[in-house]
């Protein structure tokens, strides 16, 4: 496995990746409703730090820069290096755990680890971290701003994005 394989991937995978990222962002937002209140309070305080400042900077940092840099690091460098030292399934799990732990806050650790597994599978399946970057960007876009829109608005935005790229 090459490190940081930033190569094109199958165009027919674009819509499913976008839909899966959108669906998982909604799923995570619903699962958060079941997290105990004291844990959610810490999560909300940590999340508040990400929503300070101009919306343009929030989008730039959370939706564009973080996913690109994290995918280069975790799916492009860490995963291939782990895969050289251990069986691939263990490398996927280990790199996903490191990705999750890097997020620092308990709730983020939990869902970032799960998303790390998903993004690792996407990157491996498509043989490109561009695919996992797309997933990560879409997930962060909808995950970060899901509370800003009503569900109908999110579905409309998702339909527009999917129709644009298909």
Short mmCIF file of C-alpha atoms in Angstrom, two decimals:
data_model
loop_
_atom_site.label_atom_id
_atom_site.label_comp_id
_atom_site.label_asym_id
_atom_site.label_seq_id
_atom_site.Cartn_x
_atom_site.Cartn_y
_atom_site.Cartn_z
CA UNK A 1 0.00 0.00 0.00
CA UNK A 2 1.39 3.35 -1.07
CA UNK A 3 1.34 6.29 1.32
CA UNK A 4 -0.97 9.26 0.62
CA UNK A 5 -2.54 7.86 -2.54
CA UNK A 6 -4.20 11.07 -3.70
CA UNK A 7 -5.37 9.75 -7.04
CA UNK A 8 -8.71 9.92 -8.85
CA UNK A 9 -11.30 7.32 -7.91
CA UNK A 10 -14.34 5.87 -9.68
CA UNK A 11 -16.87 8.58 -10.59
CA UNK A 12 -19.72 6.14 -9.96
CA UNK A 13 -18.66 6.08 -6.29
CA UNK A 14 -19.18 9.81 -5.76
CA UNK A 15 -22.95 9.78 -5.17
CA UNK A 16 -22.91 6.75 -2.82
CA UNK A 17 -20.07 8.28 -0.79
CA UNK A 18 -21.96 11.59 -0.47
CA UNK A 19 -25.21 9.83 0.47
CA UNK A 20 -23.44 7.62 3.03
CA UNK A 21 -21.69 10.62 4.63
CA UNK A 22 -24.97 12.53 4.77
CA UNK A 23 -26.80 9.52 6.25
CA UNK A 24 -24.10 8.93 8.88
CA UNK A 25 -24.14 12.61 9.87
CA UNK A 26 -27.87 12.36 10.49
CA UNK A 27 -27.45 9.03 12.30
CA UNK A 28 -24.76 10.47 14.60
CA UNK A 29 -26.93 13.50 15.37
CA UNK A 30 -29.79 11.19 16.40
CA UNK A 31 -27.52 8.91 18.46
CA UNK A 32 -26.31 11.97 20.36
CA UNK A 33 -29.83 12.31 21.76
CA UNK A 34 -29.18 9.13 23.78
CA UNK A 35 -25.86 10.24 25.27
CA UNK A 36 -26.09 10.96 29.03
CA UNK A 37 -26.58 14.63 29.87
CA UNK A 38 -23.26 15.13 31.70
CA UNK A 39 -21.31 13.71 28.75
CA UNK A 40 -23.33 15.80 26.29
CA UNK A 41 -22.61 18.95 28.26
CA UNK A 42 -18.86 18.43 27.82
CA UNK A 43 -19.43 17.62 24.14
CA UNK A 44 -21.48 20.79 23.61
CA UNK A 45 -18.83 22.91 25.34
CA UNK A 46 -16.12 21.44 23.12
CA UNK A 47 -18.31 21.88 20.04
CA UNK A 48 -19.00 25.52 20.94
CA UNK A 49 -15.31 26.29 20.46
CA UNK A 50 -15.63 25.15 16.83
CA UNK A 51 -18.55 27.47 16.15
CA UNK A 52 -16.88 30.69 17.25
CA UNK A 53 -15.88 33.27 14.68
CA UNK A 54 -17.04 33.98 11.16
CA UNK A 55 -18.93 31.20 9.37
CA UNK A 56 -16.42 31.32 6.49
CA UNK A 57 -13.58 30.43 8.87
CA UNK A 58 -15.66 27.67 10.47
CA UNK A 59 -16.37 26.13 7.07
CA UNK A 60 -12.78 26.54 5.93
CA UNK A 61 -11.33 24.90 9.04
CA UNK A 62 -13.95 22.25 9.90
CA UNK A 63 -15.27 21.33 6.49
CA UNK A 64 -12.27 21.75 4.21
CA UNK A 65 -8.86 21.94 5.90
CA UNK A 66 -9.37 19.46 8.76
CA UNK A 67 -10.77 16.66 6.55
CA UNK A 68 -8.06 17.09 3.92
CA UNK A 69 -5.21 17.16 6.43
CA UNK A 70 -6.65 14.34 8.56
CA UNK A 71 -7.17 12.10 5.52
CA UNK A 72 -3.62 12.73 4.28
CA UNK A 73 -2.29 11.90 7.74
CA UNK A 74 -4.50 9.00 8.84
CA UNK A 75 -5.61 7.22 5.65
CA UNK A 76 -2.66 8.40 3.55
CA UNK A 77 0.28 7.89 5.94
CA UNK A 78 -0.68 6.17 9.23
CA UNK A 79 -2.85 3.41 7.72
CA UNK A 80 -0.31 2.34 5.05
CA UNK A 81 2.53 2.35 7.60
CA UNK A 82 0.49 0.32 10.09
CA UNK A 83 -0.43 -2.06 7.23
CA UNK A 84 3.27 -2.72 6.64
CA UNK A 85 3.72 -3.72 10.30
CA UNK A 86 0.52 -5.72 10.95
CA UNK A 87 -2.35 -7.45 9.17
CA UNK A 88 -4.58 -5.01 7.28
CA UNK A 89 -7.70 -5.47 9.46
CA UNK A 90 -5.65 -4.73 12.60
CA UNK A 91 -4.03 -1.74 10.85
CA UNK A 92 -7.49 -0.36 9.96
CA UNK A 93 -8.69 -0.74 13.55
CA UNK A 94 -5.48 0.66 15.07
CA UNK A 95 -5.32 3.70 12.76
CA UNK A 96 -9.03 4.36 13.38
CA UNK A 97 -8.49 4.23 17.14
CA UNK A 98 -5.59 6.69 16.87
CA UNK A 99 -7.78 8.92 14.69
CA UNK A 100 -10.58 8.76 17.26
CA UNK A 101 -8.32 9.39 20.24
CA UNK A 102 -6.76 12.36 18.47
CA UNK A 103 -10.17 14.07 18.61
CA UNK A 104 -9.79 14.25 22.40
CA UNK A 105 -13.37 14.61 23.60
CA UNK A 106 -15.20 11.40 24.64
CA UNK A 107 -18.12 11.69 22.20
CA UNK A 108 -15.83 12.72 19.35
CA UNK A 109 -13.51 9.80 20.16
CA UNK A 110 -16.43 7.37 19.90
CA UNK A 111 -17.83 8.50 16.58
CA UNK A 112 -14.49 9.52 15.06
CA UNK A 113 -13.19 5.99 15.67
CA UNK A 114 -16.25 4.55 13.91
CA UNK A 115 -15.92 7.05 11.07
CA UNK A 116 -12.21 6.24 10.85
CA UNK A 117 -13.16 2.63 10.15
CA UNK A 118 -15.63 3.72 7.47
CA UNK A 119 -13.16 6.13 5.84
CA UNK A 120 -10.41 3.50 5.91
CA UNK A 121 -12.65 1.04 4.07
CA UNK A 122 -13.59 3.74 1.54
CA UNK A 123 -9.95 4.70 0.93
CA UNK A 124 -8.89 1.07 0.58
CA UNK A 125 -11.82 0.13 -1.63
CA UNK A 126 -11.32 3.11 -3.94
CA UNK A 127 -7.50 2.95 -3.71
CA UNK A 128 -7.53 6.71 -3.13
CA UNK A 129 -7.77 9.00 -0.15
CA UNK A 130 -9.64 11.45 -2.37
CA UNK A 131 -12.66 9.22 -1.79
CA UNK A 132 -12.27 9.30 2.00
CA UNK A 133 -11.64 13.07 1.79
CA UNK A 134 -14.97 13.49 -0.01
CA UNK A 135 -16.75 11.43 2.67
CA UNK A 136 -15.03 13.36 5.47
CA UNK A 137 -15.83 16.77 3.94
CA UNK A 138 -19.50 15.91 3.41
CA UNK A 139 -19.81 14.36 6.88
CA UNK A 140 -18.27 17.42 8.54
CA UNK A 141 -20.41 19.78 6.44
CA UNK A 142 -23.67 18.13 7.43
CA UNK A 143 -22.49 17.13 10.91
CA UNK A 144 -21.31 20.62 11.77
CA UNK A 145 -24.30 22.46 10.42
CA UNK A 146 -27.13 19.94 10.86
CA UNK A 147 -28.66 22.04 13.63
CA UNK A 148 -28.68 25.11 11.41
CA UNK A 149 -31.07 23.56 8.89
CA UNK A 150 -34.39 21.82 9.31
CA UNK A 151 -34.38 18.19 8.10
CA UNK A 152 -36.28 19.20 4.95
CA UNK A 153 -33.59 21.74 4.14
CA UNK A 154 -30.85 19.16 4.62
CA UNK A 155 -32.62 16.71 2.32
CA UNK A 156 -33.00 19.47 -0.28
CA UNK A 157 -29.30 20.41 -0.03
CA UNK A 158 -28.30 16.74 -0.25
CA UNK A 159 -30.50 16.23 -3.31
CA UNK A 160 -28.90 19.28 -4.97
CA UNK A 161 -25.37 18.05 -4.19
CA UNK A 162 -26.11 14.53 -5.45
CA UNK A 163 -27.79 15.79 -8.63
CA UNK A 164 -24.83 18.11 -9.26
CA UNK A 165 -22.18 15.38 -9.03
CA UNK A 166 -24.09 12.55 -10.73
#
